């Protein structure tokens, strides 16, 4: 049996671990290693909205491919009656902007359901209601999939096919290979941790602060994609109010100034939120990068050369891209030499 190690138990790490364990069942042992697991990952505090954003310069065709495969995965879970267990909701969404250039036609328009450009008449109405000057936008229906529910589901699915979990922090690949000389493949899904793990200085934090409120009367997602925009994203039991996207900011403490920006901005959009009970506030650091890194690499340790598949730097698109990126991890793994020798067993 070959030995595969996946580093990182966020939504991308677990997606990769599940697909590897299922695809190579009976051929390889898959071990997931992470210092933290749900409910203590970056994703646990997020709303889990499907929607590409903050992907840097990642080519559009890759974003469309990965996000489309993830959307199809969520849709299948939803149709299979797992929505409540996994935290999936299908709901209407408006994405708006105040950018003078307007809102260009989304490259992902054909993935979501019923995507249409918002009319000038409706933009004027919404601008007046929200106290903004919207220049463009689109409306459609899409999924939210709450990581706080999705991650436990993926973890259980991983262990159900023999996946093993080790809770520890890996400082570098040398340390990992010293503990186990039998590793045949490493899959690096360490997110922001790749700054230290492999010294990737291109990875940086995108600080996000949000609030959760109890507002069961809200059923529509409202996103203002402007630099100074707010968003409102209903989940199964609470509503997420946001938010910030502060580049290169490592501060995990709550900011009162950000809280005021979030509540004031969201309440202008939906005045009924003034009556909502705040259940929590949270800060997380998205793993930003100039582009998503998803590629085959090799790490040399002594006389050994161990294949490494990197899968990190998803910015604010961790949930949106997770299943599609994991599918590409499987595709890349077919080029690994040990796999070529075992293809007849798959």
Short mmCIF file of C-alpha atoms in Angstrom, two decimals:
data_model
loop_
_atom_site.label_atom_id
_atom_site.label_comp_id
_atom_site.label_asym_id
_atom_site.label_seq_id
_atom_site.Cartn_x
_atom_site.Cartn_y
_atom_site.Cartn_z
CA UNK A 1 0.00 0.00 0.00
CA UNK A 2 1.28 3.44 -0.93
CA UNK A 3 1.23 6.26 1.61
CA UNK A 4 -0.40 9.61 0.88
CA UNK A 5 -0.34 12.55 3.30
CA UNK A 6 -2.69 15.54 3.07
CA UNK A 7 -1.70 18.63 5.05
CA UNK A 8 -4.52 20.90 6.22
CA UNK A 9 -8.07 20.11 7.40
CA UNK A 10 -9.84 23.14 5.99
CA UNK A 11 -12.46 22.79 3.28
CA UNK A 12 -9.84 22.26 0.55
CA UNK A 13 -7.76 19.82 2.59
CA UNK A 14 -10.76 17.70 3.53
CA UNK A 15 -12.17 17.76 0.00
CA UNK A 16 -8.85 16.50 -1.32
CA UNK A 17 -8.52 13.91 1.45
CA UNK A 18 -12.01 12.52 0.76
CA UNK A 19 -11.49 12.23 -2.98
CA UNK A 20 -8.03 10.68 -2.60
CA UNK A 21 -9.23 8.14 -0.03
CA UNK A 22 -12.21 7.16 -2.15
CA UNK A 23 -10.38 7.13 -5.50
CA UNK A 24 -7.38 5.13 -4.24
CA UNK A 25 -9.29 2.84 -1.90
CA UNK A 26 -7.35 -0.42 -1.64
CA UNK A 27 -4.30 1.10 -3.34
CA UNK A 28 -3.13 3.81 -0.95
CA UNK A 29 -3.47 4.75 2.71
CA UNK A 30 -4.41 8.41 3.08
CA UNK A 31 -3.48 10.30 6.25
CA UNK A 32 -4.76 13.79 7.02
CA UNK A 33 -2.48 15.91 9.22
CA UNK A 34 -3.54 19.23 10.69
CA UNK A 35 -3.01 21.32 13.79
CA UNK A 36 -6.66 22.35 13.80
CA UNK A 37 -9.93 20.77 12.69
CA UNK A 38 -13.52 21.96 12.70
CA UNK A 39 -14.82 23.95 14.55
CA UNK A 40 -11.47 25.76 14.76
CA UNK A 41 -10.63 26.32 11.09
CA UNK A 42 -10.83 29.57 9.13
CA UNK A 43 -13.79 28.26 7.18
CA UNK A 44 -15.92 27.53 10.23
CA UNK A 45 -16.85 31.17 10.69
CA UNK A 46 -17.68 31.87 7.07
CA UNK A 47 -21.10 31.88 5.43
CA UNK A 48 -20.04 29.31 2.82
CA UNK A 49 -21.50 31.23 -0.11
CA UNK A 50 -20.84 29.80 -3.56
CA UNK A 51 -19.49 32.75 -5.54
CA UNK A 52 -16.05 33.44 -7.05
CA UNK A 53 -14.24 36.45 -5.55
CA UNK A 54 -10.75 37.44 -4.35
CA UNK A 55 -9.06 34.90 -6.62
CA UNK A 56 -6.22 37.20 -7.65
CA UNK A 57 -5.05 36.66 -11.22
CA UNK A 58 -6.15 33.02 -11.42
CA UNK A 59 -7.26 32.44 -15.06
CA UNK A 60 -11.00 32.69 -15.55
CA UNK A 61 -11.26 29.32 -17.29
CA UNK A 62 -9.81 27.60 -14.22
CA UNK A 63 -12.14 29.45 -11.85
CA UNK A 64 -15.12 28.48 -14.01
CA UNK A 65 -14.04 24.82 -14.16
CA UNK A 66 -13.36 24.41 -10.44
CA UNK A 67 -16.37 26.42 -9.27
CA UNK A 68 -18.71 24.63 -11.69
CA UNK A 69 -17.66 21.23 -10.33
CA UNK A 70 -18.17 22.44 -6.75
CA UNK A 71 -21.60 23.86 -7.63
CA UNK A 72 -22.56 20.50 -9.13
CA UNK A 73 -21.34 18.74 -5.95
CA UNK A 74 -23.50 20.98 -3.76
CA UNK A 75 -26.46 20.48 -6.08
CA UNK A 76 -26.10 16.69 -5.84
CA UNK A 77 -25.92 16.78 -2.03
CA UNK A 78 -28.99 19.02 -2.02
CA UNK A 79 -30.95 16.67 -4.32
CA UNK A 80 -29.88 13.66 -2.22
CA UNK A 81 -31.62 15.06 0.85
CA UNK A 82 -28.42 16.03 2.69
CA UNK A 83 -29.07 19.78 2.74
CA UNK A 84 -29.83 19.95 6.46
CA UNK A 85 -26.92 17.74 7.45
CA UNK A 86 -24.38 19.54 5.28
CA UNK A 87 -25.80 23.05 5.73
CA UNK A 88 -26.80 23.68 2.12
CA UNK A 89 -29.41 26.26 1.15
CA UNK A 90 -30.52 27.24 -2.35
CA UNK A 91 -31.60 30.87 -2.32
CA UNK A 92 -31.92 34.04 -4.40
CA UNK A 93 -28.93 36.34 -4.60
CA UNK A 94 -28.19 39.88 -5.80
CA UNK A 95 -24.63 40.97 -6.56
CA UNK A 96 -24.31 44.73 -6.93
CA UNK A 97 -21.55 47.27 -7.44
CA UNK A 98 -20.99 51.03 -7.28
CA UNK A 99 -17.95 50.81 -9.57
CA UNK A 100 -18.18 53.48 -12.30
CA UNK A 101 -17.39 50.76 -14.85
CA UNK A 102 -20.50 48.84 -13.82
CA UNK A 103 -20.72 45.08 -13.37
CA UNK A 104 -19.20 43.06 -16.23
CA UNK A 105 -21.03 39.92 -17.28
CA UNK A 106 -19.88 37.16 -14.90
CA UNK A 107 -17.82 34.37 -16.41
CA UNK A 108 -19.78 32.00 -14.12
CA UNK A 109 -23.17 33.19 -15.39
CA UNK A 110 -24.13 29.81 -16.86
CA UNK A 111 -23.28 27.88 -13.68
CA UNK A 112 -25.88 29.42 -11.37
CA UNK A 113 -29.64 29.30 -11.85
CA UNK A 114 -31.48 32.06 -13.72
CA UNK A 115 -28.72 34.65 -13.86
CA UNK A 116 -30.03 37.96 -15.22
CA UNK A 117 -28.74 41.51 -15.34
CA UNK A 118 -30.52 43.85 -12.93
CA UNK A 119 -32.42 46.51 -14.84
CA UNK A 120 -31.61 50.21 -14.57
CA UNK A 121 -35.02 50.77 -13.01
CA UNK A 122 -34.31 48.23 -10.26
CA UNK A 123 -30.79 49.60 -9.75
CA UNK A 124 -32.30 53.04 -9.16
CA UNK A 125 -34.84 51.61 -6.72
CA UNK A 126 -32.19 49.64 -4.82
CA UNK A 127 -29.81 52.60 -4.76
CA UNK A 128 -32.48 54.76 -3.17
CA UNK A 129 -33.45 52.06 -0.66
CA UNK A 130 -29.86 51.23 0.35
CA UNK A 131 -28.42 54.74 0.28
CA UNK A 132 -25.95 53.72 -2.45
CA UNK A 133 -25.34 54.53 -6.10
CA UNK A 134 -25.37 51.17 -7.82
CA UNK A 135 -24.02 51.09 -11.36
CA UNK A 136 -24.66 47.45 -12.18
CA UNK A 137 -25.51 44.03 -10.86
CA UNK A 138 -26.88 40.55 -11.47
CA UNK A 139 -29.53 38.43 -9.77
CA UNK A 140 -29.67 34.63 -9.69
CA UNK A 141 -30.13 31.65 -7.38
CA UNK A 142 -27.18 29.83 -5.85
CA UNK A 143 -26.06 27.74 -2.90
CA UNK A 144 -24.63 28.45 0.49
CA UNK A 145 -22.91 25.52 2.18
CA UNK A 146 -21.91 26.21 5.78
CA UNK A 147 -18.40 24.91 6.50
CA UNK A 148 -19.33 24.35 10.15
CA UNK A 149 -21.59 21.54 8.88
CA UNK A 150 -19.78 20.60 5.67
CA UNK A 151 -16.43 19.97 7.37
CA UNK A 152 -17.73 17.36 9.87
CA UNK A 153 -19.56 15.63 7.00
CA UNK A 154 -16.37 15.47 4.91
CA UNK A 155 -14.32 14.30 7.90
CA UNK A 156 -16.74 11.44 8.59
CA UNK A 157 -16.84 10.54 4.92
CA UNK A 158 -13.02 10.45 4.90
CA UNK A 159 -12.70 8.16 7.91
CA UNK A 160 -15.52 5.92 6.63
CA UNK A 161 -13.25 4.74 3.80
CA UNK A 162 -10.24 4.17 6.05
CA UNK A 163 -8.73 7.65 6.14
CA UNK A 164 -6.53 8.35 9.16
CA UNK A 165 -6.19 11.65 11.03
CA UNK A 166 -3.20 12.94 12.98
CA UNK A 167 -3.56 16.17 14.96
CA UNK A 168 -0.23 17.99 14.93
CA UNK A 169 1.59 20.89 13.33
CA UNK A 170 4.08 20.13 10.58
CA UNK A 171 6.87 22.71 10.50
CA UNK A 172 8.37 21.63 7.16
CA UNK A 173 8.57 18.71 4.77
CA UNK A 174 11.93 17.54 6.17
CA UNK A 175 10.30 17.04 9.57
CA UNK A 176 7.44 15.14 7.96
CA UNK A 177 9.74 12.79 6.06
CA UNK A 178 11.94 12.21 9.12
CA UNK A 179 8.90 10.84 10.95
CA UNK A 180 7.88 8.63 8.04
CA UNK A 181 10.26 7.62 5.28
CA UNK A 182 7.48 5.70 3.53
CA UNK A 183 5.52 8.70 2.22
CA UNK A 184 4.88 8.42 -1.52
CA UNK A 185 2.87 11.61 -2.09
CA UNK A 186 2.27 14.85 -0.17
CA UNK A 187 -0.76 17.05 -0.88
CA UNK A 188 -0.25 20.52 0.55
CA UNK A 189 -3.56 22.22 1.43
CA UNK A 190 -2.14 24.29 4.29
CA UNK A 191 -3.60 27.61 3.11
CA UNK A 192 -2.06 30.59 4.86
CA UNK A 193 0.26 28.12 6.63
CA UNK A 194 2.19 27.71 3.38
CA UNK A 195 3.98 30.95 4.23
CA UNK A 196 5.91 29.09 6.93
CA UNK A 197 5.63 25.49 5.74
CA UNK A 198 7.27 26.05 2.36
CA UNK A 199 8.31 29.71 2.58
CA UNK A 200 5.83 31.00 -0.01
CA UNK A 201 5.96 34.77 0.46
CA UNK A 202 3.21 35.22 -2.12
CA UNK A 203 0.65 33.99 0.41
CA UNK A 204 -0.90 36.74 2.51
CA UNK A 205 -3.87 37.13 4.86
CA UNK A 206 -7.12 38.78 3.80
CA UNK A 207 -8.72 39.68 7.10
CA UNK A 208 -12.46 39.18 7.28
CA UNK A 209 -14.71 40.26 10.14
CA UNK A 210 -18.37 39.24 10.19
CA UNK A 211 -21.32 39.09 12.55
CA UNK A 212 -24.00 36.43 12.94
CA UNK A 213 -27.53 37.48 13.83
CA UNK A 214 -30.84 35.75 14.35
CA UNK A 215 -33.12 37.04 11.57
CA UNK A 216 -35.24 34.14 10.29
CA UNK A 217 -37.35 36.48 8.15
CA UNK A 218 -34.45 37.04 5.71
CA UNK A 219 -34.25 34.66 2.76
CA UNK A 220 -32.26 36.60 0.14
CA UNK A 221 -28.52 37.17 -0.27
CA UNK A 222 -27.47 40.77 -0.91
CA UNK A 223 -23.86 41.40 -1.92
CA UNK A 224 -22.35 44.81 -2.59
CA UNK A 225 -19.07 43.98 -4.32
CA UNK A 226 -17.80 47.55 -4.06
CA UNK A 227 -14.62 48.17 -2.07
CA UNK A 228 -16.74 49.74 0.68
CA UNK A 229 -19.66 47.35 0.28
CA UNK A 230 -21.53 45.23 2.80
CA UNK A 231 -23.18 41.84 2.41
CA UNK A 232 -26.06 39.90 3.95
CA UNK A 233 -25.99 36.10 3.63
CA UNK A 234 -28.67 33.90 5.25
CA UNK A 235 -27.55 30.49 6.52
CA UNK A 236 -29.73 27.69 7.87
CA UNK A 237 -30.17 29.13 11.37
CA UNK A 238 -28.49 32.56 11.34
CA UNK A 239 -27.69 35.40 8.96
CA UNK A 240 -24.13 36.52 8.24
CA UNK A 241 -23.50 40.26 8.09
CA UNK A 242 -20.26 41.48 6.59
CA UNK A 243 -17.75 42.29 6.08
CA UNK A 244 -14.19 43.30 5.55
CA UNK A 245 -11.40 42.28 3.17
CA UNK A 246 -8.28 43.86 4.66
CA UNK A 247 -5.17 42.79 2.77
CA UNK A 248 -2.01 41.74 4.65
CA UNK A 249 -3.72 42.18 8.02
CA UNK A 250 -2.94 39.46 10.58
CA UNK A 251 -5.12 40.96 13.33
CA UNK A 252 -7.56 38.33 14.62
CA UNK A 253 -9.10 40.62 17.23
CA UNK A 254 -12.55 42.13 16.80
CA UNK A 255 -12.56 45.75 15.71
CA UNK A 256 -15.31 48.03 17.03
CA UNK A 257 -14.87 50.24 13.97
CA UNK A 258 -15.44 47.26 11.68
CA UNK A 259 -18.47 46.22 13.74
CA UNK A 260 -20.02 49.66 13.27
CA UNK A 261 -19.31 49.52 9.53
CA UNK A 262 -20.95 46.10 9.25
CA UNK A 263 -24.08 46.80 11.30
CA UNK A 264 -24.65 50.33 9.97
CA UNK A 265 -24.18 49.27 6.35
CA UNK A 266 -26.34 46.16 6.56
CA UNK A 267 -29.10 47.93 8.48
CA UNK A 268 -29.26 50.60 5.77
CA UNK A 269 -29.94 47.83 3.25
CA UNK A 270 -32.46 46.01 5.44
CA UNK A 271 -33.76 48.20 8.30
CA UNK A 272 -35.44 45.18 9.92
CA UNK A 273 -31.95 44.00 10.95
CA UNK A 274 -32.08 46.57 13.75
CA UNK A 275 -34.41 44.12 15.51
CA UNK A 276 -32.10 41.13 15.00
CA UNK A 277 -30.31 39.53 17.95
CA UNK A 278 -26.54 39.32 17.54
CA UNK A 279 -25.39 35.76 18.24
CA UNK A 280 -21.65 36.18 17.60
CA UNK A 281 -18.90 38.16 15.90
CA UNK A 282 -15.86 36.57 14.32
CA UNK A 283 -12.58 37.31 12.57
CA UNK A 284 -10.84 34.99 10.12
CA UNK A 285 -7.86 35.23 7.78
CA UNK A 286 -8.48 34.13 4.22
CA UNK A 287 -5.41 32.69 2.44
CA UNK A 288 -4.81 35.24 -0.31
CA UNK A 289 -2.34 34.84 -3.18
CA UNK A 290 -1.78 36.41 -6.60
CA UNK A 291 -3.22 33.18 -8.00
CA UNK A 292 -4.43 29.83 -6.71
CA UNK A 293 -1.51 27.40 -6.64
CA UNK A 294 -2.62 24.00 -7.87
CA UNK A 295 0.26 22.11 -9.41
CA UNK A 296 2.69 19.20 -9.11
CA UNK A 297 6.05 19.88 -7.50
CA UNK A 298 8.83 17.73 -6.04
CA UNK A 299 10.59 18.01 -2.69
CA UNK A 300 14.11 16.65 -2.38
CA UNK A 301 15.23 15.17 0.92
CA UNK A 302 18.65 13.56 0.80
CA UNK A 303 18.59 11.10 -2.08
CA UNK A 304 14.80 11.07 -2.22
CA UNK A 305 12.48 13.11 -4.40
CA UNK A 306 8.92 13.11 -3.10
CA UNK A 307 6.07 14.37 -5.32
CA UNK A 308 4.04 17.22 -3.82
CA UNK A 309 0.72 18.52 -5.11
CA UNK A 310 0.14 22.08 -3.93
CA UNK A 311 -3.47 23.22 -3.51
CA UNK A 312 -3.69 26.54 -1.66
CA UNK A 313 -4.15 30.30 -2.02
CA UNK A 314 -7.91 30.24 -2.66
CA UNK A 315 -8.53 33.68 -1.13
CA UNK A 316 -12.24 34.16 -0.46
CA UNK A 317 -13.14 31.22 -2.73
CA UNK A 318 -12.27 28.29 -0.49
CA UNK A 319 -15.81 26.90 -0.42
CA UNK A 320 -16.54 27.87 -4.03
CA UNK A 321 -13.54 26.02 -5.46
CA UNK A 322 -13.00 23.18 -2.97
CA UNK A 323 -14.53 20.17 -4.74
CA UNK A 324 -13.35 21.20 -8.20
CA UNK A 325 -9.80 21.76 -6.99
CA UNK A 326 -9.84 18.39 -5.24
CA UNK A 327 -10.92 16.76 -8.52
CA UNK A 328 -7.88 18.32 -10.18
CA UNK A 329 -5.67 16.98 -7.36
CA UNK A 330 -6.86 13.52 -8.41
CA UNK A 331 -6.14 14.32 -12.07
CA UNK A 332 -2.63 15.53 -11.24
CA UNK A 333 -1.97 12.49 -9.06
CA UNK A 334 -2.35 10.25 -12.11
CA UNK A 335 0.95 11.66 -13.38
CA UNK A 336 2.79 10.54 -10.25
CA UNK A 337 5.12 7.64 -11.03
CA UNK A 338 3.81 5.29 -8.32
CA UNK A 339 0.29 5.78 -9.61
CA UNK A 340 1.28 4.89 -13.17
CA UNK A 341 2.49 1.52 -11.88
CA UNK A 342 -0.80 0.90 -10.06
CA UNK A 343 -3.36 2.17 -12.57
CA UNK A 344 -4.46 -1.37 -13.40
CA UNK A 345 -5.63 -1.80 -9.79
CA UNK A 346 -7.90 1.26 -9.81
#
